[in-house]
Coordinates of C-alpha atoms in Angstrom, one line a residue:
Chain B
M880 CA -6.5 32.6 -17.0
S881 CA -5.9 31.9 -13.7
K882 CA -2.9 30.3 -12.2
K883 CA -1.2 26.2 -12.7
H884 CA -0.9 24.3 -10.3
L885 CA 1.0 21.4 -11.1
F886 CA 1.2 17.8 -9.9
K887 CA 4.0 14.8 -11.2
T888 CA 3.0 11.1 -10.3
T889 CA 4.0 7.6 -11.7
V890 CA 1.6 5.1 -12.9
Y891 CA 1.9 1.7 -10.7
Y892 CA 0.3 -1.6 -11.5
E893 CA -2.4 -0.8 -9.1
D894 CA -3.5 1.6 -11.5
T895 CA -3.5 -0.5 -14.0
D896 CA -5.7 -3.3 -15.3
A897 CA -6.7 -6.3 -17.8
G898 CA -6.7 -4.0 -20.7
G899 CA -3.2 -3.1 -20.0
V900 CA -3.4 0.5 -19.4
V901 CA -4.6 2.8 -17.0
Y902 CA -8.3 1.7 -15.1
H903 CA -10.1 4.9 -16.2
S904 CA -11.1 5.8 -13.2
K905 CA -8.0 6.3 -11.8
Y906 CA -7.2 9.4 -13.8
L907 CA -10.0 11.0 -11.2
N908 CA -7.7 9.8 -8.9
F909 CA -4.7 11.3 -10.1
C910 CA -6.7 15.1 -10.5
E911 CA -8.1 13.8 -6.6
R912 CA -3.9 14.2 -5.6
A913 CA -3.6 17.1 -7.8
R914 CA -6.1 19.0 -6.1
S915 CA -5.3 17.7 -2.1
N916 CA -1.6 18.6 -3.0
I917 CA -3.4 22.0 -3.5
F918 CA -3.9 21.9 0.0
F919 CA -0.9 19.7 1.5
K920 CA 1.7 22.4 -0.3
H921 CA 0.4 24.9 2.0
N922 CA 1.0 22.7 5.3
S923 CA -2.4 22.6 5.4
T924 CA -5.3 20.0 4.3
P925 CA -8.6 19.7 2.0
M926 CA -10.3 18.1 5.7
K927 CA -9.8 20.4 8.4
N928 CA -12.1 21.7 11.4
G929 CA -14.9 19.7 9.8
F930 CA -15.0 21.1 6.4
H931 CA -14.1 19.5 3.4
F932 CA -15.1 19.1 -0.4
V933 CA -17.4 17.0 -2.2
V934 CA -16.9 15.9 -5.8
K935 CA -20.6 17.3 -7.4
K936 CA -20.7 17.5 -11.2
L937 CA -17.6 16.4 -13.9
T938 CA -17.4 16.0 -17.3
A939 CA -14.1 14.5 -18.7
N940 CA -12.3 13.2 -22.0
F941 CA -10.5 10.3 -22.0
L942 CA -7.6 11.3 -25.0
F943 CA -4.5 8.8 -24.6
S944 CA -4.1 5.5 -22.2
A945 CA -1.1 5.6 -20.2
K946 CA 0.6 2.4 -19.3
L947 CA 2.5 1.0 -15.7
G948 CA 5.8 3.1 -15.9
D949 CA 4.7 6.2 -17.5
S950 CA 5.6 9.4 -15.5
V951 CA 2.2 12.1 -16.1
E952 CA 1.7 15.7 -14.8
V953 CA -1.5 17.5 -13.5
E954 CA -1.6 20.5 -14.0
T955 CA -5.3 21.9 -11.9
Y956 CA -6.6 25.6 -12.4
V957 CA -9.0 27.1 -10.2
T958 CA -11.2 28.2 -12.7
E959 CA -14.3 30.1 -10.5
I960 CA -14.7 30.5 -6.7
K961 CA -18.2 30.7 -5.8
K962 CA -19.1 30.8 -1.9
A963 CA -20.1 27.3 -0.9
S964 CA -18.6 26.0 -4.4
L965 CA -15.4 26.2 -6.5
V966 CA -15.0 24.6 -10.7
M967 CA -11.7 23.6 -11.3
K968 CA -10.1 22.5 -15.1
Q969 CA -7.4 20.2 -14.8
V970 CA -5.6 18.4 -17.6
M971 CA -2.9 15.6 -17.4
Y972 CA -0.2 15.1 -19.7
L973 CA 3.0 12.6 -20.5
N974 CA 5.7 13.6 -19.2
H975 CA 7.8 13.3 -21.7
D976 CA 6.5 14.2 -24.7
K977 CA 3.6 16.1 -23.1
K978 CA 1.3 14.0 -24.8
K979 CA -2.6 14.7 -24.0
L980 CA -4.0 12.0 -22.0
F981 CA -6.6 13.6 -20.5
E982 CA -9.0 16.3 -19.6
M983 CA -11.5 17.6 -16.9
E984 CA -14.2 20.0 -15.4
V985 CA -15.3 19.4 -12.0
L986 CA -17.5 21.3 -10.2
L987 CA -17.0 21.1 -5.8
A988 CA -19.0 21.9 -2.9
C989 CA -17.7 22.5 0.3
L990 CA -19.1 20.6 3.3
H991 CA -19.1 21.9 7.3
E992 CA -20.2 18.3 9.0
D993 CA -22.1 17.1 6.0
K994 CA -24.1 19.6 5.0
V995 CA -23.4 22.5 2.6
S996 CA -21.6 25.3 3.8
K997 CA -19.8 28.2 2.8
I998 CA -15.8 27.8 2.0
P999 CA -14.2 28.7 5.5
D1000 CA -11.9 31.6 4.9
D1001 CA -8.3 29.6 5.0
F1002 CA -9.0 27.6 2.4
L1003 CA -10.8 30.5 0.4
K1004 CA -7.2 32.2 0.8
L1005 CA -5.4 29.0 0.0
L1006 CA -7.7 28.5 -3.3
S1007 CA -7.7 32.5 -4.3
D1008 CA -3.5 32.5 -3.8
E1009 CA -3.9 29.3 -7.3
K1010 CA -6.5 31.8 -8.8
E1011 CA -4.6 34.9 -9.0
L1012 CA -3.6 36.0 -12.6
R1013 CA 0.0 35.6 -13.4
Q1014 CA 1.1 38.5 -15.2
Chain L
M584 CA -36.3 4.3 -24.3
S585 CA -33.9 1.3 -24.3
K586 CA -33.8 -1.6 -21.7
K587 CA -33.0 -1.5 -18.4
H588 CA -30.1 -3.8 -17.3
L589 CA -30.0 -3.7 -13.4
F590 CA -27.0 -4.6 -11.5
K591 CA -26.4 -4.7 -7.5
T592 CA -23.6 -4.4 -4.8
T593 CA -22.3 -3.5 -1.6
V594 CA -20.3 -0.9 0.2
Y595 CA -17.6 -2.4 1.7
Y596 CA -14.3 0.0 3.6
E597 CA -12.1 -0.1 0.0
D598 CA -15.3 2.1 -1.2
T599 CA -14.9 4.6 1.4
D600 CA -12.4 7.8 2.5
A601 CA -11.8 9.2 5.1
G602 CA -14.6 11.9 4.7
G603 CA -17.3 8.6 5.6
V604 CA -18.7 8.2 2.4
V605 CA -17.9 6.4 -0.8
Y606 CA -14.9 7.5 -2.7
H607 CA -16.3 9.7 -5.8
S608 CA -14.6 8.0 -8.2
K609 CA -15.5 4.2 -7.0
Y610 CA -19.3 5.5 -8.5
L611 CA -17.4 4.7 -11.9
N612 CA -16.4 1.7 -11.0
F613 CA -19.6 0.4 -10.0
C614 CA -21.1 1.4 -13.4
E615 CA -18.1 -0.6 -14.8
R616 CA -19.2 -3.7 -12.8
A617 CA -22.5 -2.7 -14.1
R618 CA -21.3 -2.6 -17.9
S619 CA -18.7 -5.9 -17.3
N620 CA -21.7 -7.8 -15.8
I621 CA -23.6 -7.4 -19.1
F622 CA -21.3 -9.9 -20.1
F623 CA -21.0 -11.8 -17.6
K624 CA -24.9 -12.2 -17.8
H625 CA -24.9 -13.5 -21.7
N626 CA -21.5 -15.9 -20.2
S627 CA -19.3 -13.3 -22.5
T628 CA -16.9 -11.3 -21.5
P629 CA -15.7 -7.7 -22.6
M630 CA -12.2 -8.8 -23.3
K631 CA -12.9 -11.0 -26.5
N632 CA -10.6 -12.2 -29.4
G633 CA -8.5 -8.9 -28.6
F634 CA -11.4 -6.7 -28.7
H635 CA -12.2 -4.6 -25.7
F636 CA -14.1 -1.2 -25.2
V637 CA -12.6 1.8 -23.3
V638 CA -13.7 5.1 -22.0
K639 CA -13.5 7.8 -24.0
K640 CA -15.9 10.6 -22.4
L641 CA -18.4 11.5 -19.5
T642 CA -20.4 13.4 -17.3
A643 CA -21.1 12.7 -14.0
N644 CA -23.8 14.5 -11.2
F645 CA -22.7 13.1 -7.9
L646 CA -26.2 13.4 -6.3
F647 CA -26.1 11.6 -2.7
S648 CA -23.7 9.9 -0.6
A649 CA -23.7 5.9 -0.1
K650 CA -21.5 5.0 3.6
L651 CA -20.3 1.2 4.4
G652 CA -23.0 -1.3 3.9
D653 CA -25.1 0.5 2.2
S654 CA -26.6 -1.7 -0.5
V655 CA -26.6 0.2 -4.1
E656 CA -28.1 -0.8 -7.5
V657 CA -27.1 0.7 -11.2
E658 CA -29.3 0.9 -14.0
T659 CA -28.0 0.3 -17.4
Y660 CA -29.4 2.0 -20.5
V661 CA -27.9 1.2 -24.0
T662 CA -29.0 4.8 -25.5
E663 CA -27.0 4.8 -28.8
I664 CA -25.0 2.0 -31.0
K665 CA -22.9 3.0 -33.8
K666 CA -20.1 1.5 -35.9
A667 CA -17.6 1.3 -33.2
S668 CA -18.7 3.0 -30.2
L669 CA -22.0 3.4 -27.6
V670 CA -23.7 5.5 -25.6
M671 CA -24.9 4.3 -22.3
K672 CA -26.6 6.1 -19.6
Q673 CA -26.2 5.2 -15.6
V674 CA -28.4 5.5 -12.9
M675 CA -27.2 4.6 -9.3
Y676 CA -30.0 3.9 -6.1
L677 CA -29.9 2.9 -3.0
N678 CA -31.4 -0.3 -2.5
H679 CA -33.9 0.2 0.3
D680 CA -35.3 3.7 0.0
K681 CA -34.3 4.4 -4.4
K682 CA -33.1 7.6 -3.7
K683 CA -31.1 8.8 -6.2
L684 CA -27.0 8.5 -5.7
F685 CA -25.4 8.9 -8.9
E686 CA -25.6 9.5 -12.4
M687 CA -23.7 9.1 -15.6
E688 CA -23.4 9.3 -19.5
V689 CA -20.5 7.6 -21.0
L690 CA -19.4 7.2 -24.8
L691 CA -17.3 4.1 -25.4
A692 CA -15.0 3.5 -28.0
C693 CA -14.6 -0.5 -29.0
L694 CA -10.9 -1.2 -29.8
H695 CA -9.3 -4.2 -31.2
E696 CA -5.6 -4.3 -30.1
D697 CA -5.4 -0.5 -29.0
K698 CA -6.7 0.6 -32.6
V699 CA -10.2 1.8 -32.9
S700 CA -12.5 -1.2 -34.4
K701 CA -15.9 -1.9 -35.6
I702 CA -17.7 -3.4 -32.6
P703 CA -17.4 -7.3 -33.4
D704 CA -20.7 -9.3 -34.5
D705 CA -21.4 -11.1 -31.1
F706 CA -20.7 -8.1 -29.3
L707 CA -23.2 -6.0 -30.9
K708 CA -26.0 -8.7 -30.8
L709 CA -25.7 -8.7 -26.7
L710 CA -25.8 -5.0 -26.5
S711 CA -28.4 -4.8 -29.1
D712 CA -30.3 -7.4 -27.4
E713 CA -29.7 -4.7 -24.3
K714 CA -31.1 -1.8 -26.5
E715 CA -34.6 -3.3 -27.8
L716 CA -37.4 -1.2 -27.0
R717 CA -39.4 -2.4 -23.9
Q718 CA -43.4 -2.2 -24.9
Chain E
M423 CA 22.4 -6.8 5.5
S424 CA 21.3 -6.1 2.0
K425 CA 21.7 -2.4 0.5
K426 CA 18.4 0.0 1.5
H427 CA 16.5 0.9 -1.3
L428 CA 14.2 3.8 -0.1
F429 CA 10.6 4.8 -1.6
K430 CA 9.2 7.9 -1.0
T431 CA 5.3 8.2 -1.0
T432 CA 1.6 10.5 0.4
V433 CA -1.3 9.2 1.8
Y434 CA -3.8 10.7 -0.5
Y435 CA -7.9 10.5 -0.1
E436 CA -8.1 7.1 -2.3
D437 CA -5.6 5.5 0.4
T438 CA -8.1 6.0 3.3
D439 CA -11.5 4.3 4.4
A440 CA -14.2 5.6 6.9
G441 CA -12.3 4.6 9.6
G442 CA -10.1 7.8 9.0
V443 CA -6.5 6.2 8.1
V444 CA -5.5 4.3 5.6
Y445 CA -6.8 1.2 4.3
H446 CA -5.3 -1.7 5.3
S447 CA -4.3 -3.8 2.0
K448 CA -2.8 0.0 0.3
Y449 CA -0.3 -0.4 2.9
L450 CA 0.9 -3.8 0.3
N451 CA 0.5 -1.3 -2.5
F452 CA 3.1 1.1 -1.5
C453 CA 5.3 -1.2 -0.8
E454 CA 4.9 -2.6 -4.6
R455 CA 5.4 1.1 -5.5
A456 CA 8.5 0.3 -3.9
R457 CA 9.4 -2.8 -5.6
S458 CA 8.4 -1.6 -8.6
N459 CA 10.6 1.8 -8.3
I460 CA 13.8 -0.4 -8.1
F461 CA 12.9 -1.1 -11.7
F462 CA 11.8 2.8 -13.1
K463 CA 14.8 4.2 -11.6
H464 CA 17.1 1.6 -13.4
N465 CA 15.1 3.0 -17.0
S466 CA 13.5 -0.4 -16.8
T467 CA 9.7 -1.7 -15.9
P468 CA 9.4 -5.3 -14.0
M469 CA 7.1 -6.3 -16.9
K470 CA 9.7 -7.0 -19.7
N471 CA 9.8 -9.0 -22.7
G472 CA 6.9 -11.7 -20.7
F473 CA 8.4 -11.9 -17.8
H474 CA 7.3 -10.0 -14.6
F475 CA 6.8 -11.1 -10.9
V476 CA 4.1 -12.3 -8.6
V477 CA 3.6 -12.2 -5.1
K478 CA 3.5 -15.8 -3.7
K479 CA 3.8 -15.5 0.0
L480 CA 3.9 -12.9 2.8
T481 CA 3.9 -12.1 6.3
A482 CA 2.9 -8.6 8.0
N483 CA 2.6 -6.5 10.8
F484 CA 0.5 -3.4 10.9
L485 CA 2.0 -1.5 13.7
F486 CA 0.7 2.3 13.4
S487 CA -1.6 3.8 11.2
A488 CA -0.8 6.4 8.4
K489 CA -3.7 9.2 8.3
L490 CA -4.8 11.7 4.7
G491 CA -2.0 13.4 3.9
D492 CA 1.3 11.5 5.8
S493 CA 4.4 11.1 3.9
V494 CA 5.5 8.0 4.1
E495 CA 9.0 6.1 3.2
V496 CA 9.6 2.9 2.3
E497 CA 12.8 0.9 2.6
T498 CA 12.8 -2.2 0.8
Y499 CA 15.9 -5.2 1.2
V500 CA 16.5 -7.6 -1.4
T501 CA 17.5 -10.2 1.1
E502 CA 17.7 -13.4 -0.8
I503 CA 18.0 -14.3 -4.2
K504 CA 16.8 -17.6 -5.9
K505 CA 16.6 -19.1 -9.5
A506 CA 13.0 -18.2 -10.1
S507 CA 11.9 -16.1 -6.9
L508 CA 13.5 -13.7 -4.4
V509 CA 12.8 -12.4 -0.6
M510 CA 12.5 -8.5 0.5
K511 CA 11.7 -7.1 3.4
Q512 CA 10.2 -3.9 3.1
V513 CA 9.6 -1.5 6.4
M514 CA 7.4 1.6 6.2
Y515 CA 7.9 5.2 8.3
L516 CA 6.4 7.9 8.9
N517 CA 8.6 10.4 6.7
H518 CA 8.4 13.5 9.6
D519 CA 9.3 11.6 13.3
K520 CA 10.7 8.4 11.5
K521 CA 7.7 6.1 13.2
K522 CA 7.4 2.8 12.3
L523 CA 4.0 1.9 10.6
F524 CA 4.3 -1.5 8.9
E525 CA 6.6 -4.1 8.1
M526 CA 6.8 -7.3 5.3
E527 CA 8.5 -10.0 4.3
V528 CA 7.4 -10.8 0.6
L529 CA 8.6 -14.0 -1.4
L530 CA 8.4 -13.2 -5.1
A531 CA 8.2 -15.3 -8.3
C532 CA 9.1 -14.8 -11.5
L533 CA 6.9 -15.9 -14.3
H534 CA 7.3 -15.7 -18.0
E535 CA 3.9 -15.9 -19.9
D536 CA 2.2 -17.3 -16.8
K537 CA 4.9 -20.0 -16.2
V538 CA 7.5 -20.5 -13.3
S539 CA 11.0 -19.1 -14.6
K540 CA 14.8 -18.6 -14.4
I541 CA 15.0 -14.4 -13.4
P542 CA 16.0 -13.4 -17.0
D543 CA 19.7 -11.4 -16.6
D544 CA 19.2 -8.0 -16.8
F545 CA 16.1 -8.6 -13.8
L546 CA 19.2 -10.4 -11.9
K547 CA 21.6 -8.0 -12.7
L548 CA 19.7 -4.7 -11.4
L549 CA 18.5 -7.2 -8.8
S550 CA 21.9 -8.0 -7.2
D551 CA 23.0 -4.3 -7.8
E552 CA 20.1 -3.9 -5.2
K553 CA 21.3 -6.5 -3.1
E554 CA 25.0 -6.0 -3.0
L555 CA 26.6 -5.0 0.5
R556 CA 27.2 -1.7 1.6
Q557 CA 30.7 -0.8 3.7
Chain C
M559 CA -13.3 -26.4 14.1
S560 CA -15.5 -23.6 13.3
K561 CA -18.5 -22.4 12.1
K562 CA -17.9 -21.6 8.2
H563 CA -18.8 -18.2 6.9
L564 CA -19.4 -18.1 3.2
F565 CA -19.1 -14.9 0.3
K566 CA -19.5 -14.7 -3.0
T567 CA -17.9 -12.2 -5.4
T568 CA -16.7 -11.4 -9.1
V569 CA -13.4 -10.0 -10.8
Y570 CA -14.1 -6.6 -12.3
Y571 CA -11.4 -4.6 -14.6
E572 CA -10.9 -2.5 -11.5
D573 CA -9.1 -5.4 -9.4
T574 CA -6.8 -6.7 -12.2
D575 CA -3.9 -4.9 -13.5
A576 CA -1.6 -5.4 -16.4
G577 CA 0.0 -8.6 -15.4
G578 CA -4.1 -9.8 -16.6
V579 CA -4.9 -11.1 -13.5
V580 CA -6.0 -9.9 -9.9
Y581 CA -3.3 -7.3 -8.3
H582 CA -2.2 -9.1 -5.2
S583 CA -3.4 -6.7 -3.1
K584 CA -7.1 -7.2 -3.8
Y585 CA -7.3 -10.7 -2.2
L586 CA -7.2 -8.9 1.0
N587 CA -10.1 -6.8 0.1
F588 CA -12.1 -9.9 -1.5
C589 CA -11.3 -11.1 2.5
E590 CA -12.2 -8.1 4.3
R591 CA -15.5 -8.1 2.2
A592 CA -16.0 -11.1 3.5
R593 CA -15.7 -10.3 6.8
S594 CA -17.5 -7.4 7.2
N595 CA -20.3 -9.8 5.7
I596 CA -20.3 -11.3 8.7
F597 CA -21.9 -8.3 10.4
F598 CA -24.1 -7.1 7.5
K599 CA -25.6 -10.2 7.2
H600 CA -26.5 -10.0 11.1
N601 CA -28.0 -6.5 10.0
S602 CA -25.3 -4.8 11.7
T603 CA -21.9 -2.5 10.1
P604 CA -18.4 -3.4 12.0
M605 CA -18.3 0.3 12.6
K606 CA -20.4 0.7 15.3
N607 CA -20.7 3.3 18.5
G608 CA -16.8 4.0 18.3
F609 CA -16.2 1.0 17.8
H610 CA -14.3 -0.8 14.3
F611 CA -11.7 -3.5 14.0
V612 CA -8.0 -3.6 12.7
V613 CA -5.6 -5.6 11.0
K614 CA -2.4 -6.3 13.2
K615 CA -1.0 -9.1 11.1
L616 CA -1.2 -11.1 8.1
T617 CA 0.3 -14.2 6.8
A618 CA -0.9 -15.1 3.1
N619 CA -0.9 -17.5 0.7
F620 CA -1.0 -16.8 -3.1
L621 CA -1.5 -19.9 -4.9
F622 CA -3.7 -19.4 -8.4
S623 CA -4.6 -16.2 -10.0
A624 CA -7.9 -15.3 -10.5
K625 CA -8.6 -12.8 -13.6
L626 CA -11.8 -10.6 -15.3
G627 CA -14.9 -12.3 -14.4
D628 CA -14.4 -15.1 -12.4
S629 CA -16.6 -15.6 -9.6
V630 CA -14.6 -16.6 -6.1
E631 CA -15.6 -17.4 -2.9
V632 CA -14.4 -16.7 0.3
E633 CA -14.3 -19.1 3.0
T634 CA -14.4 -17.4 6.5
Y635 CA -13.6 -19.2 10.1
V636 CA -13.6 -17.4 13.4
T637 CA -10.9 -19.1 14.7
E638 CA -9.9 -17.1 17.9
I639 CA -11.9 -14.9 20.0
K640 CA -9.8 -12.8 22.8
K641 CA -10.7 -10.2 25.1
A642 CA -9.6 -7.3 22.7
S643 CA -9.0 -9.1 19.8
L644 CA -9.8 -12.2 17.2
V645 CA -8.0 -14.5 14.6
M646 CA -9.4 -15.2 11.1
K647 CA -8.9 -18.0 9.0
Q648 CA -9.6 -17.2 5.5
V649 CA -9.7 -19.1 2.3
M650 CA -10.6 -18.1 -1.2
Y651 CA -11.3 -20.5 -4.1
L652 CA -13.0 -20.2 -8.1
N653 CA -16.6 -21.1 -7.8
H654 CA -16.4 -23.6 -11.0
D655 CA -14.1 -26.3 -9.9
K656 CA -13.1 -24.9 -6.3
K657 CA -9.3 -24.0 -7.1
K658 CA -8.0 -23.0 -4.0
L659 CA -6.3 -19.3 -5.2
F660 CA -5.6 -18.1 -1.7
E661 CA -5.3 -17.9 2.0
M662 CA -4.6 -16.1 4.4
E663 CA -4.4 -15.7 8.5
V664 CA -5.2 -12.1 10.0
L665 CA -5.2 -11.5 13.7
L666 CA -7.3 -8.5 14.4
A667 CA -7.7 -5.7 16.6
C668 CA -10.7 -4.2 18.2
L669 CA -10.5 -0.3 18.5
H670 CA -13.0 2.1 20.1
E671 CA -11.8 5.7 19.1
D672 CA -8.9 4.4 18.1
K673 CA -7.6 2.9 21.3
V674 CA -7.5 -0.7 21.6
S675 CA -11.0 -1.9 23.2
K676 CA -12.5 -4.6 24.8
I677 CA -15.0 -6.0 22.1
P678 CA -18.3 -4.9 22.5
D679 CA -21.0 -7.5 24.0
D680 CA -23.4 -6.7 20.5
F681 CA -20.1 -7.7 18.4
L682 CA -19.0 -10.4 20.4
K683 CA -22.2 -12.3 20.5
L684 CA -22.4 -12.0 16.7
L685 CA -18.7 -13.2 15.9
S686 CA -19.4 -16.4 19.0
D687 CA -22.4 -17.1 17.1
E688 CA -20.2 -17.4 13.7
K689 CA -17.9 -19.4 16.3
E690 CA -19.8 -22.2 17.1
L691 CA -18.8 -25.6 16.3
R692 CA -20.5 -27.9 13.4
Q693 CA -22.1 -30.8 14.4

């Protein structure tokens, strides 16, 4: 089991649609914020020296709908790190009662100037830190 | 093989991000526009008499990145219709060279006032029209 | 001078565009988050019992561009409260050096079920609290 | 009176919010699509050879709310072209009954690699074409 990275955010008007709840693709945005936050909390950024990550594949389950004003939290697990790609599992909950809203597995590829590239060492260190086993 | 529904759209600034190409979750938005368009072209709307659809599950492959100004087209196939849900396959191409950008399979549930519900007859007719076999 | 309401947020990929910085209309989104947050921090919500606010008019200056990973803060001032409308002034800064990014004056109308309506008492109390003079 | 540039678009789920109508800042997005479209229809792009435009100032009136499925059209007028900036007036209507939804005046600055710059000749020609007087 990898380390858990926790990210909290709030549902604003812009995240909802005329159905009255969060627009489906916004859950992916919330998960992306959580992934970027791993870099930000290490005083880094996911776009550095020409390197960045792109989503290549994902499978997602939408379990329950968040609504305006809800606080949600995203748990992110780095489950696999390869030479030029990595896999993360992300699960989203309502803050107040831990109801599960959404879960996703996402495959990310590392690019350098738009070409698939070995993950650079500073990104690798930062991501491996996230992956290390908890005692 | 179901009937193919074709939808065209263009990539604007708002669809791109600092990586220089379309933000990943926007492909889901383009696919949602294509699904809604099935209703619009029948002078209907996907939100009617308290009924609407929500995304329950999806698997997606991101194959190539569209950029500012690109015209893209989304092919939508209704592959399965059940009592309260349906499955669609959607594939996105660049307009000018038919390069495949993105493909997705999506499971949608029908809701009535936030409760899972039998798909109403007018929606069913409209969706079955889309599903009919091509010769 | 009215009381200042402070709201902090972070710039994620979804907020940027291919120009490399925040997409212009996202500053309005950040300001809307700040306004909604006034309600959230009072354990209320800006959409309640059929009442909500809509933007009727705004003037905005875009002074400097925020980029991926920037922390920004929005200062919101309730400058005028009328029977069915209010005016707010909102100013956005970079967190780390207080550089001014954006400023806006916005006129909001209160609606009840899509009709212009007197601001209800609980909203009025909450907004007047924000407006009270600082010593 | 300058020439009128006409752009049509449709309101999808992603453009609406829990209030049931189009999220306010999306009208700015629709106007940006209309401005970009001026470049696209001349087989150009608003981001070329390091040059692009940024919004510096705007005043906007929100007159009526569009909803899911509405077709809207944006009329764009280039009202002033200076050395490094230009002013456009943009008005949005419902397609079916020409009801006015929104109007905006926007000041745009030309940048080259993030520095204010003289508008390059090809952009100038394209924009002047839009500005020419109608008989």
